[in-house]
Coordinates of C-alpha atoms in Angstrom, one line a residue:
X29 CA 94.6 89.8 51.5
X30 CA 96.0 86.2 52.5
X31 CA 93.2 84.1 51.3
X32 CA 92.9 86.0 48.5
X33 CA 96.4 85.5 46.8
X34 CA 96.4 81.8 47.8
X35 CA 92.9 81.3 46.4
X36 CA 95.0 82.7 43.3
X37 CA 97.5 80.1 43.4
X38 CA 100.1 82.3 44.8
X39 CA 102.6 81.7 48.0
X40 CA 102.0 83.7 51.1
X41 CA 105.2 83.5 53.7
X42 CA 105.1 86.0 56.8
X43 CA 108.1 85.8 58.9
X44 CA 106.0 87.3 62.1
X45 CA 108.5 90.6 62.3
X46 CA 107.5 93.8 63.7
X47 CA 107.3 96.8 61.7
X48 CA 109.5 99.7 63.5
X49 CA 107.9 103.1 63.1
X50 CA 110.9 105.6 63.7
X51 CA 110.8 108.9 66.0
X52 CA 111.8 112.5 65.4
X53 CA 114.6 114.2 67.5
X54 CA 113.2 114.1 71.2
X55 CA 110.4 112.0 70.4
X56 CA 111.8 108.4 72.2
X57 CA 109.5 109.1 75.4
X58 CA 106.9 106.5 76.0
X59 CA 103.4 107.8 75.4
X60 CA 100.7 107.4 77.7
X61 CA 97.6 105.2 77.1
X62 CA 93.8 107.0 75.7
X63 CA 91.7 107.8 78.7
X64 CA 94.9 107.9 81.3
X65 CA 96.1 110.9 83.4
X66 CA 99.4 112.1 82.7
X67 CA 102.5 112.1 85.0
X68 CA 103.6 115.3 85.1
X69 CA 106.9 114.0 86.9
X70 CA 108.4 111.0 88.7
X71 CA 110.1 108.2 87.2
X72 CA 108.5 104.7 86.7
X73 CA 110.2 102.3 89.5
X74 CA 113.5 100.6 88.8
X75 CA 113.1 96.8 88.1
X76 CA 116.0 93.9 87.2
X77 CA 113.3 92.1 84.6
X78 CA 112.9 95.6 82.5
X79 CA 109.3 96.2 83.6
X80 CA 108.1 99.6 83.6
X81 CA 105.5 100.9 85.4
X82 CA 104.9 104.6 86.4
X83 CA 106.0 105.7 89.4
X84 CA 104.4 108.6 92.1
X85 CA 104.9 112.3 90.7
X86 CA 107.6 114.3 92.7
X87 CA 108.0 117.8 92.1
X88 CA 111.7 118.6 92.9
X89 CA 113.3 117.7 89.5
X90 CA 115.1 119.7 87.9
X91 CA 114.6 118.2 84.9
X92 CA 110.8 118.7 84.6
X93 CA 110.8 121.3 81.5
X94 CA 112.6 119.2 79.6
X95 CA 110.1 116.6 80.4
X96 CA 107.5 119.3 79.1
X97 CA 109.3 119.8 76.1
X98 CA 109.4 116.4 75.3
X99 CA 105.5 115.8 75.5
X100 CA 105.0 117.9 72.4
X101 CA 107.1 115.0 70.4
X102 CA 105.1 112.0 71.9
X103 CA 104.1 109.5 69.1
X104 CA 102.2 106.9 68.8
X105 CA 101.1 103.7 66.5
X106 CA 98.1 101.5 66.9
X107 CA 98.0 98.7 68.8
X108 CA 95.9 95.9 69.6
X109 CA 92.5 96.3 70.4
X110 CA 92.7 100.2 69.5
X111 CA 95.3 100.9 72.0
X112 CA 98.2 102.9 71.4
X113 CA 101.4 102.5 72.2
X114 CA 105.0 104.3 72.2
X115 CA 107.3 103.4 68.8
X116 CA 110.2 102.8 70.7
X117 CA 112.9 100.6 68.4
X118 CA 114.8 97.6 70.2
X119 CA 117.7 99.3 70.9
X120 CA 116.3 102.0 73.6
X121 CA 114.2 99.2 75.0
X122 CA 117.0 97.0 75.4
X123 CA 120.5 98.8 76.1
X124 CA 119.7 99.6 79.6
X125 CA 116.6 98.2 80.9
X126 CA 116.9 100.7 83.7
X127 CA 117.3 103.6 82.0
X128 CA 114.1 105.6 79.8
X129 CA 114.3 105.7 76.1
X130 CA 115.3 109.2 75.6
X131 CA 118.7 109.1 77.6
X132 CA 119.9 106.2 74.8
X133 CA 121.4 107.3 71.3
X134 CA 118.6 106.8 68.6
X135 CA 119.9 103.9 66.0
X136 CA 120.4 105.6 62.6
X137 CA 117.8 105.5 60.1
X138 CA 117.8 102.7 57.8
X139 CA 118.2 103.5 53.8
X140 CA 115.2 103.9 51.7
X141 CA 113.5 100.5 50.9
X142 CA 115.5 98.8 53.6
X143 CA 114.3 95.7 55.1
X144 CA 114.5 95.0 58.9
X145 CA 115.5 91.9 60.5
X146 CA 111.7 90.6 60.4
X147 CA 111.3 90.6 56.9
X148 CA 109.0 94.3 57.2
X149 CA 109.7 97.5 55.3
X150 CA 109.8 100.3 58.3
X151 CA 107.0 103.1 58.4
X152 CA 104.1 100.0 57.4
X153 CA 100.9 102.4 58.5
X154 CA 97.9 100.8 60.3
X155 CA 98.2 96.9 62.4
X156 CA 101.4 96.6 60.3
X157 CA 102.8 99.0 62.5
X158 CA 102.6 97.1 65.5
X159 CA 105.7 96.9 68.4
X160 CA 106.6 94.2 70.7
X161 CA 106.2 95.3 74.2
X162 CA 109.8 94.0 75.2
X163 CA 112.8 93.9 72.7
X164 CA 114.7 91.0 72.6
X165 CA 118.0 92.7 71.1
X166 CA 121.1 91.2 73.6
X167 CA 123.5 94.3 75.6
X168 CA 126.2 94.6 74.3
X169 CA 129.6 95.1 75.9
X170 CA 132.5 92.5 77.4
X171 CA 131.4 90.4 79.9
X172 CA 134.2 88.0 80.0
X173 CA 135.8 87.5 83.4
X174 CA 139.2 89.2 84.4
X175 CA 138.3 92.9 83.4
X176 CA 140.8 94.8 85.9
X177 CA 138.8 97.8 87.6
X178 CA 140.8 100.7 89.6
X179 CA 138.1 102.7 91.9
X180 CA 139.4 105.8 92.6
X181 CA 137.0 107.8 95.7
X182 CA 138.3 110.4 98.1
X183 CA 134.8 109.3 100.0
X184 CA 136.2 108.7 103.5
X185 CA 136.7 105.1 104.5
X186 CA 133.5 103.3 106.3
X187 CA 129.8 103.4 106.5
X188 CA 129.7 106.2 109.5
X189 CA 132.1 109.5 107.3
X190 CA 131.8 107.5 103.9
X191 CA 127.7 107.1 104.3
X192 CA 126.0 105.1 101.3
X193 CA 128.3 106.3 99.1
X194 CA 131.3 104.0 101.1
X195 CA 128.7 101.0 101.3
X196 CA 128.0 101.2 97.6
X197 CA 130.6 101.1 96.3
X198 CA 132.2 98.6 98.5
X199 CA 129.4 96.1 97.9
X200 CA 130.3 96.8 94.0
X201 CA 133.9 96.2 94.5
X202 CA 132.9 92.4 95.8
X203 CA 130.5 91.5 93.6
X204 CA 132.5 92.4 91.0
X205 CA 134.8 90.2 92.5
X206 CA 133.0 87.1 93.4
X207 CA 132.0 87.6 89.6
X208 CA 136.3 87.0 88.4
X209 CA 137.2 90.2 88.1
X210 CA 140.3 92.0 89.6
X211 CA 139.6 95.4 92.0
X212 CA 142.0 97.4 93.3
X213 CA 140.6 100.6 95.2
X214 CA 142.5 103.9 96.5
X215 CA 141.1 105.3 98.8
X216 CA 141.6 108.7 100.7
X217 CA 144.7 108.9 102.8
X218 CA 145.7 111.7 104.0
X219 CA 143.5 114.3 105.9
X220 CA 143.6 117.8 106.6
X221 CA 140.2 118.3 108.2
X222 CA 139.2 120.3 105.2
X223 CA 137.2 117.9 102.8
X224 CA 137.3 120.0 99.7
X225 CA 141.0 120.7 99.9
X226 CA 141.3 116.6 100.4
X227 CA 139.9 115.6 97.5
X228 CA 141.8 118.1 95.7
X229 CA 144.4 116.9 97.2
X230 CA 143.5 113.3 96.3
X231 CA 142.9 113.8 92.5
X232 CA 146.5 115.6 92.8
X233 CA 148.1 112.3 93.6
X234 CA 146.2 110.5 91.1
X235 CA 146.9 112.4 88.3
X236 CA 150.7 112.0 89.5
X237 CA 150.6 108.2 89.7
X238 CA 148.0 107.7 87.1
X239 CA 146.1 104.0 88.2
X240 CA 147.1 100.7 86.2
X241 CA 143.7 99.1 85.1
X242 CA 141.3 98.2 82.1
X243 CA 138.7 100.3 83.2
X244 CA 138.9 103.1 85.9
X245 CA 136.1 103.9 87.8
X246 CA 135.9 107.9 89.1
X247 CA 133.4 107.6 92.1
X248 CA 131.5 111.0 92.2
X249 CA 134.2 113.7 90.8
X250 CA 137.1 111.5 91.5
X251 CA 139.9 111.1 88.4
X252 CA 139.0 114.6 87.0
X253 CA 143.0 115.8 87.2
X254 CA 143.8 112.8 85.6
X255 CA 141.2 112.2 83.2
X256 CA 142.4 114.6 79.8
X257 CA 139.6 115.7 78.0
X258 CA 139.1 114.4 75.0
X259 CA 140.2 116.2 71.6
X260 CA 139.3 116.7 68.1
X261 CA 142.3 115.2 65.7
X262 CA 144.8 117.8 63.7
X263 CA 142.2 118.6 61.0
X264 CA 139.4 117.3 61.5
X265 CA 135.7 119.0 61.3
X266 CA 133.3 116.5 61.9
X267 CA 133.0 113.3 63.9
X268 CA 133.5 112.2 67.3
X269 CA 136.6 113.7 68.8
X270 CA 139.6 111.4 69.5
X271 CA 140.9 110.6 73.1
X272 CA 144.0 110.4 74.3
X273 CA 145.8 107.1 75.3
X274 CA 144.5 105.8 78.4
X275 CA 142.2 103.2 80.1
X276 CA 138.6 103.2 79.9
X277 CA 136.7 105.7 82.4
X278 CA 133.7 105.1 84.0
X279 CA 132.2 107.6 85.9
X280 CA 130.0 106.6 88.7
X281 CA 127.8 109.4 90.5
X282 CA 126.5 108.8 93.0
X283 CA 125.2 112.0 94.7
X284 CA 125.2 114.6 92.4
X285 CA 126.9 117.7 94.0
X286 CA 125.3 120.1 92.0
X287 CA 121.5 118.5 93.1
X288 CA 123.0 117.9 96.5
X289 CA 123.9 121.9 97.2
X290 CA 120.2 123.0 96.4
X291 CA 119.3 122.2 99.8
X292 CA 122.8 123.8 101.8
X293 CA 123.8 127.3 102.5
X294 CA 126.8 129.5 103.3
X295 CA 130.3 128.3 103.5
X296 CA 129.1 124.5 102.6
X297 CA 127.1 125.4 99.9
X298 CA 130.0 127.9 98.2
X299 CA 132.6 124.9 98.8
X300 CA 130.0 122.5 97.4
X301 CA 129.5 124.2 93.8
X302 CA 133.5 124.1 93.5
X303 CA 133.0 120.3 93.8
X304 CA 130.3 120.6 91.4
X305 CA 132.2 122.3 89.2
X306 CA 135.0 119.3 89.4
X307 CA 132.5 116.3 89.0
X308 CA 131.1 118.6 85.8
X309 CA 134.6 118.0 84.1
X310 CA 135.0 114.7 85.4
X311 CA 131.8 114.0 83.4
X312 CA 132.8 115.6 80.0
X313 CA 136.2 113.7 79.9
X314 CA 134.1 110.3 80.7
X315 CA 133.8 107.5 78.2
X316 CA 130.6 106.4 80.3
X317 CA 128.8 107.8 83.1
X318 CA 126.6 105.2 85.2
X319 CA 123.9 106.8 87.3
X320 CA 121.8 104.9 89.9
X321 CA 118.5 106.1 89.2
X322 CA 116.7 107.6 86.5
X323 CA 115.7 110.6 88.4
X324 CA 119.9 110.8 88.5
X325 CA 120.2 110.3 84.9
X326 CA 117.9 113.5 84.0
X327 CA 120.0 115.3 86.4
X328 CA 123.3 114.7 85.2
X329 CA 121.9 115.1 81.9
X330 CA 120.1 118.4 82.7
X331 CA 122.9 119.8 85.0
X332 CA 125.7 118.7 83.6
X333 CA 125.6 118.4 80.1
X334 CA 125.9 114.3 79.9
X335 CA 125.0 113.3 76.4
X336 CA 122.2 110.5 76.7
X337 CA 124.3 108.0 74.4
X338 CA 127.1 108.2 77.4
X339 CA 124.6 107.5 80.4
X340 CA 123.8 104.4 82.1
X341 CA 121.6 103.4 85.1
X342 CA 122.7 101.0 87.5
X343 CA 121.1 100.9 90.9
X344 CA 123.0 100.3 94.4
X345 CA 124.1 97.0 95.7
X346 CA 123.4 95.1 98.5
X347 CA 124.8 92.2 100.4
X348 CA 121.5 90.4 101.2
X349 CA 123.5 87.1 102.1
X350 CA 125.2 89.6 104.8
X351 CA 122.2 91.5 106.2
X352 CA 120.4 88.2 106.7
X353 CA 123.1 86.4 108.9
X354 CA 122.8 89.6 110.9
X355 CA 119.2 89.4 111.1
X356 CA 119.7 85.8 112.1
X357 CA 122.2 86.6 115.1
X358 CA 119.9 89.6 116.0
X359 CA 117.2 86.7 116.9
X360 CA 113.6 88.1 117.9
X361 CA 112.9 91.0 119.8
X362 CA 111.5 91.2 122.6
X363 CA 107.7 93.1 123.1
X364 CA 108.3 96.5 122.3
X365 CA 106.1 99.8 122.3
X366 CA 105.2 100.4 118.6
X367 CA 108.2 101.9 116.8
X368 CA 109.3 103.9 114.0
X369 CA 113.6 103.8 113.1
X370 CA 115.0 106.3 111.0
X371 CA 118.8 105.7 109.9
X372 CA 120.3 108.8 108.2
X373 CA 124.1 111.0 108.1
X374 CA 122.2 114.3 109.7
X375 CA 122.4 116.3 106.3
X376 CA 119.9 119.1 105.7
X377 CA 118.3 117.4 102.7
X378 CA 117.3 114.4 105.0
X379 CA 114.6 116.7 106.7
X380 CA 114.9 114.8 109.7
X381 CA 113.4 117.6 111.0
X382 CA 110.0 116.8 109.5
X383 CA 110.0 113.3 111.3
X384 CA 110.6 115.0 114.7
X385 CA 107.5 117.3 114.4
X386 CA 105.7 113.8 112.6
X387 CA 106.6 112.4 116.4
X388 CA 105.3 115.2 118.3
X389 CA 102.1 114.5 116.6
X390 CA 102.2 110.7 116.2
X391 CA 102.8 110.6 120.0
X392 CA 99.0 112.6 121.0
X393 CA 97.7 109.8 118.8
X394 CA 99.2 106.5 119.9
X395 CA 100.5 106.7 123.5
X396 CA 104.0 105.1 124.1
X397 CA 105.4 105.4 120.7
X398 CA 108.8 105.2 120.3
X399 CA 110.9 106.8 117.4
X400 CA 114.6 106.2 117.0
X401 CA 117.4 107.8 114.8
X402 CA 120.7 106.0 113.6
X403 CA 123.4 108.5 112.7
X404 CA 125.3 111.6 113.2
X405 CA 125.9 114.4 111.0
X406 CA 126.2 118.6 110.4
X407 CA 123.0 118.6 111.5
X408 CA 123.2 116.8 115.1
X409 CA 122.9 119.8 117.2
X410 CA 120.3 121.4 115.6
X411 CA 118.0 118.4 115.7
X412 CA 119.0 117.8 119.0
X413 CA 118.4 121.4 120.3
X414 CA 114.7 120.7 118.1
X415 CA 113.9 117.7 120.3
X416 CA 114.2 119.8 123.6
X417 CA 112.3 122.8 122.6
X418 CA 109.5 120.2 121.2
X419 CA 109.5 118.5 124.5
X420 CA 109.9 115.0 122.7
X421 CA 111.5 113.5 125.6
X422 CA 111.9 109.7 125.6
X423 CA 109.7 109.1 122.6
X424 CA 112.5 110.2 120.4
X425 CA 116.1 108.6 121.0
X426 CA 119.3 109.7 118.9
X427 CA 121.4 106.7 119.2
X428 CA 124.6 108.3 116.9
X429 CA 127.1 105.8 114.6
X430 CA 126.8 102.4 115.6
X431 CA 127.6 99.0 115.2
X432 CA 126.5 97.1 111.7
X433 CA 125.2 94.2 114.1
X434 CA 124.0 96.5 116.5
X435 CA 122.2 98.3 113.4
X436 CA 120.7 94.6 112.3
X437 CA 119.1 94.7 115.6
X438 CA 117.6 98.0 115.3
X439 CA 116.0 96.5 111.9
X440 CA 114.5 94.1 113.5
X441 CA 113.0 95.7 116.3
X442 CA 111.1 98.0 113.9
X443 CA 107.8 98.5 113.4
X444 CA 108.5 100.7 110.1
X445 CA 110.8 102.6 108.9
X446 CA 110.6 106.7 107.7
X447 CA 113.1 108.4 106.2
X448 CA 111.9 111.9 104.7
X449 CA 114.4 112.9 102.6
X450 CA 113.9 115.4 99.9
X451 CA 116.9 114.7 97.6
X452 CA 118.3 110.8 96.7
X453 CA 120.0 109.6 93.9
X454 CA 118.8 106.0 95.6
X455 CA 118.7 105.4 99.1
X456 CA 120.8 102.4 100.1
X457 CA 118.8 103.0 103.9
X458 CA 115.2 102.0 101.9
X459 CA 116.8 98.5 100.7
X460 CA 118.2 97.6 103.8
X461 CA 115.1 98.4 105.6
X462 CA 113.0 96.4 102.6
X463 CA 115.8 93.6 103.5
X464 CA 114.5 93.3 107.2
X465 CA 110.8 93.5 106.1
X466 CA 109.8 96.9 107.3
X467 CA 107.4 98.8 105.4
X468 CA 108.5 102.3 104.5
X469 CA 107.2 105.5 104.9
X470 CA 109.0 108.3 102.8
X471 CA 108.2 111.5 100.7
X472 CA 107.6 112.0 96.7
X473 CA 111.0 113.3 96.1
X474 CA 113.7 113.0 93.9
X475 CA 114.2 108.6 93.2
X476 CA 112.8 107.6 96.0
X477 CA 109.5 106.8 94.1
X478 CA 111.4 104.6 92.1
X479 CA 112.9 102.2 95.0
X480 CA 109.5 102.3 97.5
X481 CA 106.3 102.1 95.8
X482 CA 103.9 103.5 97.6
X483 CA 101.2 101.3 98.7
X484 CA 102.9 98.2 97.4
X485 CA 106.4 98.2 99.1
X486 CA 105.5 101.4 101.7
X487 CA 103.6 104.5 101.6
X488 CA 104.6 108.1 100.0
X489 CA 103.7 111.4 101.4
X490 CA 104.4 115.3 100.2
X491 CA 107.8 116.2 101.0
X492 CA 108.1 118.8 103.9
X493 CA 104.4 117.5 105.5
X494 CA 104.8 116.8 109.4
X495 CA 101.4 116.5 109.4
X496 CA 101.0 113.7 106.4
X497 CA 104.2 111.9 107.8
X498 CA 102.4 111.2 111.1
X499 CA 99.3 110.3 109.2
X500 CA 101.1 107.5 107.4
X501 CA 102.9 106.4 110.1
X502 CA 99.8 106.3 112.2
X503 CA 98.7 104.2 109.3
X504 CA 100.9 101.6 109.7
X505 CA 101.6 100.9 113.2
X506 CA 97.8 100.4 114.1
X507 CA 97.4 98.2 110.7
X508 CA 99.5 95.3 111.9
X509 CA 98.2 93.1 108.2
X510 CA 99.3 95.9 106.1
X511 CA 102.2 96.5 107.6
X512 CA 103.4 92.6 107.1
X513 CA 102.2 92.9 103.4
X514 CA 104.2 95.7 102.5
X515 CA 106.6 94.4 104.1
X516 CA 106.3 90.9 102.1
X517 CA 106.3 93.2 99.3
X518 CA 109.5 94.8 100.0
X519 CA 111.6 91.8 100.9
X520 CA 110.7 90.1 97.7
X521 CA 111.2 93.5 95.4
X522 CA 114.9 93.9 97.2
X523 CA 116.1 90.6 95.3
X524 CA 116.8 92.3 92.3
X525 CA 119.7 94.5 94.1
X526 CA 121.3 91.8 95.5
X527 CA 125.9 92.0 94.8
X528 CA 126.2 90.1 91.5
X529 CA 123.2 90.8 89.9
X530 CA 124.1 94.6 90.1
X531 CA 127.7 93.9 89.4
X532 CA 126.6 92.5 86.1
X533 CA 124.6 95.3 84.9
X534 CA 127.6 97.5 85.7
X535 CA 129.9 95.4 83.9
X536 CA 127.5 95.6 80.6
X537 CA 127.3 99.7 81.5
X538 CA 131.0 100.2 81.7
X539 CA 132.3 98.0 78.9
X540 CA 130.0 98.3 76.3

């Protein structure tokens, strides 16, 4: 119509804005493109630039028939060259680059006739209707520097009780640091041997001496005595309930209890829903719940109730600058057998199990291979006592808690690395492998899709397959080029988790 008006004599001004076509309830899920399979699980892979590709399907989430439900709302607009693609406004796109579009708050619907910031009336049908693939809108929250954060975690001390929850959360606590703001941390004192009991104990104390801080961070169900719930003010019968006076609370979860006792039974498992039950509540009385994975998000969404418009995805730090002087001082290992390291607390969900029968196999195949296993655990003597009756021998070796350096050297000496867990709200053990360029063999399960993607950063197997875990480790160790590529692959990918980078994110997730 263009040339048209102006052969008329008339003025023609586009300012180049995108139409926004806006979605029912439930409809903010990315459709797929014509002629593609569907995904009927899995989460696309986390990324820092906001990318989002699919990731491999995994069948353990719990999540999935709300994922079914949500197909029957899919829609779509035309895009260029008859491609279609989601209407997804700039907000979802942009609040949380890591999180989907259906765990944000939809923005309310504009009044009749409105105009958006691109000069074009919303619900233009045909081309009109066109999206940007990436929003530009800015996060919001307070970034400026000297935010004062309180971490409360009854998580014991250290990387060998405290596991990747300890390291987490302590490479957080610096970055946040290095980036100007003040941390103060208490952690978990006194011991009675009992864990559950202790971190009742623990919140007991808290809510006694409530902490000082602009933001307090409740690791896991931590702060739950102390955090009230929020309520509804004298009279009121609509709107958002009121809270009562007190700082800003952030919950991070890392494992999710109630995800994490699927795969325990007996005593631990009874003692574990009580926990559950805890980190529940601890959610509800949240102003923000931060997640580090998406497969976590649906969980705590699913399981617990989390409203989407109070989740947040932030992935797990690393100290890269650290992990490399150790690599460094490690030096270059001597000629070795080909070798496969595994680093792991011995819980049952880390089917360590699986990679022992992979080994019995792997070993008929390629003569002299050598598997070992950082870590101790619940599970030590079983998997010991499943070593002897296997007759493994010397091609598996439990080498127990050790050293970080002593760990660097491990990393190095590796060939690959497997871990076959079946449930992960991340995996801090996958980046730190990626960080000393191993390739990585693990399962479909739970977010490990979205940290290793398979055949680009390490390849993915079935969960609870011996027999596909010793294909895919056969895979690598007699493919020396793609092991180094993958590897390549990893190192580079790893970046993007680095202290301050991730520090940011969380800042922007737990202020905004």
């Amino acid at each position: 119509m263009r040339p048209a008006l102006r052969r008329g004599g008339l003025e023609v001004r586009d300012p180049g804005g995108a139409a926004e076509h806006r979605l029912s309830a439930g409809g903010d899920r990315p459709a797929r493109r014509p002629g593609r399979s569907r995904l009927r699980q899995g989460h696309p892979l986390l990324r820092a630039d906001g990318e989002r590709p699919r990731g491999a399907g995994h069948r353990a989430h719990p999540a999935a028939r709300a994922r079914r439900r949500a197909r029957a709302h899919d829609r779509r607009v035309p895009g260029a060259g008859g491609r279609q693609r989601a209407a997804v406004g700039a907000r979802v796109e942009s609040l949380d680059p890591g999180l989907p579009g259906r765990l944000h708050r939809r923005e309310p619907r504009a009044p009749a006739g409105a105009v958006d910031g691109g000069g074009r009336q919303r619900g233009l049908p045909g081309r009109h209707a066109r999206l940007p693939r990436k929003a530009t809108a800015e996060v919001p929250g307070a970034l400026s520097p000297g935010v004062r954060f309180a971490f409360l975690s009854s998580t014991p001390a250290g990387p060998t009780e405290g596991s990747g929850t300890w390291v987490a959360l302590d490479g957080l606590a610096r970055g946040l640091e290095r980036l100007g703001h003040t941390v103060t941390r208490r952690p978990l004192r006194a011991r009675t041997g009992f864990h559950t009991l202790d971190r009742w104990l623990y919140n007991a104390q808290v809510a006694a001496r409530p902490p000082a801080a602009d933001v307090v961070v409740g690791v896991d169900l931590d702060g739950w005595l102390w955090a009230r719930p929020r309520i509804r003010r004298p009279g009121a019968v609509a709107g958002p309930p009121a809270v009562r006076a007190r700082p800003r609370f952030v919950v991070a979860l890392k494992g999710i209890i109630a995800d994490e006792l699927r795969n325990e039974q007996g005593v631990v498992r009874w003692l574990l829903a009580r926990q559950a039950r805890w980190e529940r509540l601890n959610t509800e009385r949240a102003d923000r719940v931060v997640v580090p994975s998406r497969y976590s998000a649906a969980v705590a969404h699913d399981v617990y109730g989390v409203p989407r418009a109070r989740l947040a995805v932030v992935p797990e730090p690393i100290d890269l600058g650290e992990w490399r002087r150790r690599f460094t001082v490690a030096g270059t290992p001597p000629p070795h057998p080909p070798t496969v390291l595994s680093v792991a607390r011995m819980y049952p969900r880390k089917r360590l199990d699986d990679l022992l029968r992979a080994a019995g196999v792997l070993r008929e195949r390629i003569p002299g291979v050598r598997v070992r296993i950082v870590g101790e655990g619940p599970e030590s003597a079983r998997l010991r006592a499943l070593h002897g009756a296997l007759g493994l021998g010397e091609t598996v070796t439990f080498l127990g808690d050790i050293p970080r350096q002593a760990l660097a050297v491990e990393y190095v000496g590796a060939d690959c690395f497997c871990l076959p867990t079946v449930q992960e709200g991340f995996g801090i053990v996958f980046t730190e492998a990626m960080a000393a360029g191993l390739a990585v063999v693990a399962c479909r399960a739970a977010a490990v899709p979205e940290l290793v993607e398979d055949r680009r950063t390490g390849l993915l197997v079935n969960p609870r397959s011996p027999e596909e875990l010793a294909m895919a480790l056969e895979t690598l160790l007699l493919n020396r080029g793609l092991r180094a590529d993958l590897g390549a692959a990893g190192a580079a990918r790893v970046g993007a988790f680095d202290l301050e980078p991730v520090a940011r994110r969380f800042v922007e997730a737990a202020t905004a």
